[in-house]
mmCIF file with all atom_site columns, C-alpha atoms in Angstrom:
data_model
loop_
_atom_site.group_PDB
_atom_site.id
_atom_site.type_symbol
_atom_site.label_atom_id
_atom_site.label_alt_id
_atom_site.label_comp_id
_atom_site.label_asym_id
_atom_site.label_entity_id
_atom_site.label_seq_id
_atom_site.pdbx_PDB_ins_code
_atom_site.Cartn_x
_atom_site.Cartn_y
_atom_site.Cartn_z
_atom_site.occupancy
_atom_site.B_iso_or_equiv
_atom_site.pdbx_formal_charge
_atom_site.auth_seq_id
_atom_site.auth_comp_id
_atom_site.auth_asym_id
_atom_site.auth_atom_id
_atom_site.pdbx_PDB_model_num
ATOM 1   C CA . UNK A 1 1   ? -20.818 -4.930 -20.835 1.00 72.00 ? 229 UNK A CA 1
ATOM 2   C CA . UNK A 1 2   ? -22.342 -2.060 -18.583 1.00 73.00 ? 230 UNK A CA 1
ATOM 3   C CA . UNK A 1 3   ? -19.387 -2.539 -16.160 1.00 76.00 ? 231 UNK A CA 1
ATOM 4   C CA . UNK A 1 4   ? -16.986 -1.986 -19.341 1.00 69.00 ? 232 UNK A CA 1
ATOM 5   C CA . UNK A 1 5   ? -19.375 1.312  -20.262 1.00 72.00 ? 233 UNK A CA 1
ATOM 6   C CA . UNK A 1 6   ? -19.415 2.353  -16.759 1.00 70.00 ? 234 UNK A CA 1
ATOM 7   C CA . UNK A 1 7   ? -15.422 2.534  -16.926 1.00 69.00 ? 235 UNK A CA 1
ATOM 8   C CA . UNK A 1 8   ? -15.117 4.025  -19.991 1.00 60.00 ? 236 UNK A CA 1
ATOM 9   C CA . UNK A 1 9   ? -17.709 6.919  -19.122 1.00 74.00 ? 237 UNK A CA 1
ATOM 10  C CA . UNK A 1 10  ? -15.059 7.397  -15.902 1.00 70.00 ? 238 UNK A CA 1
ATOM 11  C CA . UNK A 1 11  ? -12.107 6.870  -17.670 1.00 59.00 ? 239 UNK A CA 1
ATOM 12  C CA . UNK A 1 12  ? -13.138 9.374  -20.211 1.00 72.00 ? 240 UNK A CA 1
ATOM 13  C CA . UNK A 1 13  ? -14.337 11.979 -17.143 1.00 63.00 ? 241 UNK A CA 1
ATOM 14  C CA . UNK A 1 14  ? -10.713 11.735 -15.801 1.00 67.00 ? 242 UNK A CA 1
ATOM 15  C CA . UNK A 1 15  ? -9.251  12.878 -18.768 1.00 59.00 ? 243 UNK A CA 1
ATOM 16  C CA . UNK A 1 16  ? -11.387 15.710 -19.585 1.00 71.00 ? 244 UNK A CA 1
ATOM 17  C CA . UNK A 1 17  ? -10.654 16.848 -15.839 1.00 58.00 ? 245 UNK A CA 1
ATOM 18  C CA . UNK A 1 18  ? -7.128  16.566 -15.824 1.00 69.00 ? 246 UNK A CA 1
ATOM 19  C CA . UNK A 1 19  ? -7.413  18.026 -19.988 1.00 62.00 ? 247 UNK A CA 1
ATOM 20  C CA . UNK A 1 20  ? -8.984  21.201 -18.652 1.00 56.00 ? 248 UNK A CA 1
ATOM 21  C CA . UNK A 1 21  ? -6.905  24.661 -18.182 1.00 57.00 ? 249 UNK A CA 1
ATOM 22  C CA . UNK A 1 22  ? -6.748  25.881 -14.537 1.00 52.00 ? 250 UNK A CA 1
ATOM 23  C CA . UNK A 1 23  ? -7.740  29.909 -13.833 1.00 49.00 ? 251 UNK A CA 1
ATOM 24  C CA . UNK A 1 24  ? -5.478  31.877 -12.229 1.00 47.00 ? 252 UNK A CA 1
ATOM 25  C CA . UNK A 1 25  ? -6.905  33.385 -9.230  1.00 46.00 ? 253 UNK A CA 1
ATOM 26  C CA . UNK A 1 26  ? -5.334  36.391 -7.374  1.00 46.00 ? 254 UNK A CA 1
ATOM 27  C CA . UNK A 1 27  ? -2.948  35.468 -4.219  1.00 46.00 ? 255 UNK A CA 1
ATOM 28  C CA . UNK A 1 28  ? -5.523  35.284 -1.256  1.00 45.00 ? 256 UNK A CA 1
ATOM 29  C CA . UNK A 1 29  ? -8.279  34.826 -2.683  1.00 43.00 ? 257 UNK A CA 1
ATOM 30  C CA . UNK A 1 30  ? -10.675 33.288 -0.509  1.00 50.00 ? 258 UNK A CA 1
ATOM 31  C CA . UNK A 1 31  ? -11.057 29.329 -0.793  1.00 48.00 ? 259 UNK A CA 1
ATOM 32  C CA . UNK A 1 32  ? -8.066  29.200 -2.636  1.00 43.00 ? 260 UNK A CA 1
ATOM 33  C CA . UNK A 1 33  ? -5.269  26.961 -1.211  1.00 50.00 ? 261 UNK A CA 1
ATOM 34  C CA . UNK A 1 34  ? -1.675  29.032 -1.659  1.00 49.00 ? 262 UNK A CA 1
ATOM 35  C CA . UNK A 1 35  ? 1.075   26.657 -2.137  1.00 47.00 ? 263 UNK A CA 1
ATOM 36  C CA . UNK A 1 36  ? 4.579   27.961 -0.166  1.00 51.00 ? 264 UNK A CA 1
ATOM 37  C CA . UNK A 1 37  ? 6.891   26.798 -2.663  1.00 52.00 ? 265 UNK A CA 1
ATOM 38  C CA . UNK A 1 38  ? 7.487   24.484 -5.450  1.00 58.00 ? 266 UNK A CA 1
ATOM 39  C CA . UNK A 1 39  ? 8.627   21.584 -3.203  1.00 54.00 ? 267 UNK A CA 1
ATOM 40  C CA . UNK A 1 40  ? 5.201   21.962 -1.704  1.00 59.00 ? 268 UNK A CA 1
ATOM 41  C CA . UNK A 1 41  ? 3.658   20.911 -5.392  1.00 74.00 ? 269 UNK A CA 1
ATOM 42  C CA . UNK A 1 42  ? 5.562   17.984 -5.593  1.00 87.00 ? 270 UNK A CA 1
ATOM 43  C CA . UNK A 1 43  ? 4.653   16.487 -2.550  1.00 94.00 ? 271 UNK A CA 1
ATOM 44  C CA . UNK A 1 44  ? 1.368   14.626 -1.622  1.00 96.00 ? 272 UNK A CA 1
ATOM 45  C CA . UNK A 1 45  ? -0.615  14.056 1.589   1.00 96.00 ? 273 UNK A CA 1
ATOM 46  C CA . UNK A 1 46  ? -1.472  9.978  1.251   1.00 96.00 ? 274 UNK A CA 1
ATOM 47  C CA . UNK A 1 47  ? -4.824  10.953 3.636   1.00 96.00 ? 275 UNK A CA 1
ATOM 48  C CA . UNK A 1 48  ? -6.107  13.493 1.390   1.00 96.00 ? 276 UNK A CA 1
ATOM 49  C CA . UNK A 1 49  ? -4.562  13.616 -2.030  1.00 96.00 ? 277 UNK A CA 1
ATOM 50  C CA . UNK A 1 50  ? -6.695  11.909 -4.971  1.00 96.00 ? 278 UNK A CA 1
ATOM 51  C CA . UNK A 1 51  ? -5.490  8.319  -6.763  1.00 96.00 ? 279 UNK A CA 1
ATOM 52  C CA . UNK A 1 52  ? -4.283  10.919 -9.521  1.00 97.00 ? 280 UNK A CA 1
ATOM 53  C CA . UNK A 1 53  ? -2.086  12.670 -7.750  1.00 97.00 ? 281 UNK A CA 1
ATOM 54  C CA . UNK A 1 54  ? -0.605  10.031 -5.672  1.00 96.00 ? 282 UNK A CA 1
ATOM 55  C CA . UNK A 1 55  ? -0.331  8.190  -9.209  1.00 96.00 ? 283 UNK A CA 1
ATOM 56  C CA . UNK A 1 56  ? 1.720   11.494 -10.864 1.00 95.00 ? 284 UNK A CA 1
ATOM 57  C CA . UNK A 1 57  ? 3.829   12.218 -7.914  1.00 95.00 ? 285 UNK A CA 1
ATOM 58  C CA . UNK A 1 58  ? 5.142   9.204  -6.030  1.00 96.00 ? 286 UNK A CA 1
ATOM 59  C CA . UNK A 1 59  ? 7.445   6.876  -7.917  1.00 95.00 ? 287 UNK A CA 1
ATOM 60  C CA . UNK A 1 60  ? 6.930   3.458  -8.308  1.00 95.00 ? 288 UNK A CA 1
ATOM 61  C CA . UNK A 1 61  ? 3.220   4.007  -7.925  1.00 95.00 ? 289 UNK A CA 1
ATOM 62  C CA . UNK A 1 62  ? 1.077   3.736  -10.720 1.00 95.00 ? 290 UNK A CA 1
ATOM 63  C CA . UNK A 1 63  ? -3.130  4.065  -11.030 1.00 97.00 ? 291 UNK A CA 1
ATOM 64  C CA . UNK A 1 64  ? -3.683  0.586  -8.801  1.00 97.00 ? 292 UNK A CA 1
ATOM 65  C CA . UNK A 1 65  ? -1.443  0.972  -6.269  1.00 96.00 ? 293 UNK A CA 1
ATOM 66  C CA . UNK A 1 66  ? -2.715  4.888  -5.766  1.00 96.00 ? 294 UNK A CA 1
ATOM 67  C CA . UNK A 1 67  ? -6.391  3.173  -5.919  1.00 97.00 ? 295 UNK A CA 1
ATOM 68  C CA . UNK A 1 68  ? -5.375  0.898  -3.624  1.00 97.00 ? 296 UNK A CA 1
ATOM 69  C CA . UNK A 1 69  ? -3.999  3.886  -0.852  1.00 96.00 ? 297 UNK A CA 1
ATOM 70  C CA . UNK A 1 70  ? -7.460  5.314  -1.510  1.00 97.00 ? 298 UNK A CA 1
ATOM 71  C CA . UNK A 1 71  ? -9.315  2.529  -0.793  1.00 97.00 ? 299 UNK A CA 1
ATOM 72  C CA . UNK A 1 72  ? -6.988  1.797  2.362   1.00 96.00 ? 300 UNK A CA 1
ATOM 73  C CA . UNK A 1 73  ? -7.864  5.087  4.111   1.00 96.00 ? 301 UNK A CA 1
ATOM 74  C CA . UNK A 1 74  ? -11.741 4.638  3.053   1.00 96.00 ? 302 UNK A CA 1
ATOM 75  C CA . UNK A 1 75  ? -11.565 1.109  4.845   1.00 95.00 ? 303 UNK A CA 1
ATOM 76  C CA . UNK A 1 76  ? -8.993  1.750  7.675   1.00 95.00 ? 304 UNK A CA 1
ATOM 77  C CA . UNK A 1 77  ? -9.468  5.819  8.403   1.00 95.00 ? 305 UNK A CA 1
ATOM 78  C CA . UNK A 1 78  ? -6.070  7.940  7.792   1.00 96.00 ? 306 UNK A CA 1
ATOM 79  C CA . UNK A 1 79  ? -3.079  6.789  8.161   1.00 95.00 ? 307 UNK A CA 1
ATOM 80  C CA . UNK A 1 80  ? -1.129  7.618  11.126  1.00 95.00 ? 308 UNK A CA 1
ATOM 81  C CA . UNK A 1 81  ? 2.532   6.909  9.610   1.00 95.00 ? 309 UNK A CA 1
ATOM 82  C CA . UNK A 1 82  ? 3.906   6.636  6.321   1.00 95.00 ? 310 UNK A CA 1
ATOM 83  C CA . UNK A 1 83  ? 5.567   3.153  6.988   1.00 95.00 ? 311 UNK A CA 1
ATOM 84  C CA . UNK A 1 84  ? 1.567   1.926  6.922   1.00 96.00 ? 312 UNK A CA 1
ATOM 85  C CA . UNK A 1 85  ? 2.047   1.985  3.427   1.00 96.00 ? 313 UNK A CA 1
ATOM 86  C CA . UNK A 1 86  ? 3.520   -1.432 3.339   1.00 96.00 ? 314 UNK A CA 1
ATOM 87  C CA . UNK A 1 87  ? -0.055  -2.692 4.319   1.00 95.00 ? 315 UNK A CA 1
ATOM 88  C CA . UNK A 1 88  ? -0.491  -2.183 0.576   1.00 94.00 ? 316 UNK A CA 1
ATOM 89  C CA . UNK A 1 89  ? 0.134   -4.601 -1.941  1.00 93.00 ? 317 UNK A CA 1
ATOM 90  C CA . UNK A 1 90  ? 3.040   -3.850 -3.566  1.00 93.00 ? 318 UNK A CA 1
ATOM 91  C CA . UNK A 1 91  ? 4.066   -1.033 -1.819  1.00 95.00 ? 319 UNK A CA 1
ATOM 92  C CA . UNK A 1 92  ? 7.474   -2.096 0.117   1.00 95.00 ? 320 UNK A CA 1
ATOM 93  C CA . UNK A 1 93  ? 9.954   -0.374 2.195   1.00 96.00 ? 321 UNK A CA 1
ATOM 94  C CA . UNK A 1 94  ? 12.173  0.543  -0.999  1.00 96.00 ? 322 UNK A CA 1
ATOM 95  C CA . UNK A 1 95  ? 8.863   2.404  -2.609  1.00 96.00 ? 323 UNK A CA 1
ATOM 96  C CA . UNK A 1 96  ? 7.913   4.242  0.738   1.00 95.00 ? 324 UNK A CA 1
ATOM 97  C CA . UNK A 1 97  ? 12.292  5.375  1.211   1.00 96.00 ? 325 UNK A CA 1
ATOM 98  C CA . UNK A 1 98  ? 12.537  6.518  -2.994  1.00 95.00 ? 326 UNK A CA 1
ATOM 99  C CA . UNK A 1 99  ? 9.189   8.871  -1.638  1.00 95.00 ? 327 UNK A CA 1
ATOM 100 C CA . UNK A 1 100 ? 9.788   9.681  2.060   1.00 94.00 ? 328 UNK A CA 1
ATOM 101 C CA . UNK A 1 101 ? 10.558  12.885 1.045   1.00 95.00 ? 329 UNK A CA 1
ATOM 102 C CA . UNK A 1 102 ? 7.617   13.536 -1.214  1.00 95.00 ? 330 UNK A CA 1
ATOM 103 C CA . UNK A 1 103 ? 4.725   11.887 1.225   1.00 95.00 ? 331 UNK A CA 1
ATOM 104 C CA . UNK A 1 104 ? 2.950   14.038 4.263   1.00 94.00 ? 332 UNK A CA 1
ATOM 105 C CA . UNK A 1 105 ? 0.198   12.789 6.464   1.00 91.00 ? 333 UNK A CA 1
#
């Protein structure tokens, strides 16, 4: 029952931090990360990005698989090529080819 609270409590965190409007912040503004162009948003860097993102972004890869890349790089360090993704369950060759385009390291 605490486990099932404990999820809950994080599930409901998640939403309230993806729920919540982002500030606009003037172009070079110090700490702030300026995107080159709109192909930039809609990729993702599998050693950095959160589950979240991966989840939103790459196709064919829903909340478990994009915990799963998480917990990969926690366990093994970053990955070094994008065909590592196949250490992954469920994650194949025909996942990693409909997202080559969309995944940096």
């Amino acid at each position: 029952m605490t486990q099932l609270k404990g999820f809950l409590i994080a599930l409901i965190a998640s939403f309230i931090c993806i729920a919540l409007p982002v500030t606009a912040q003037p172009e070079g503004s110090p700490g702030t990360p300026m995107i080159d162009s709109a192909a930039e948003q809609h990729r993702v860097n599998i050693n950095t990005d959160s589950a979240e993102r991966l989840a939103l972004i790459l196709k064919g890869v829903g909340m478990k698989r994009a915990q799963a890349i998480v917990e990969y790089r926690k366990l093994n360090g970053p990955f070094s090529d994008v065909s590592q993704l196949q250490q992954i369950k469920g994650i194949g060759e025909a996942i990693i080819e409909k997202n080559r385009d969309k995944i940096t390291l």
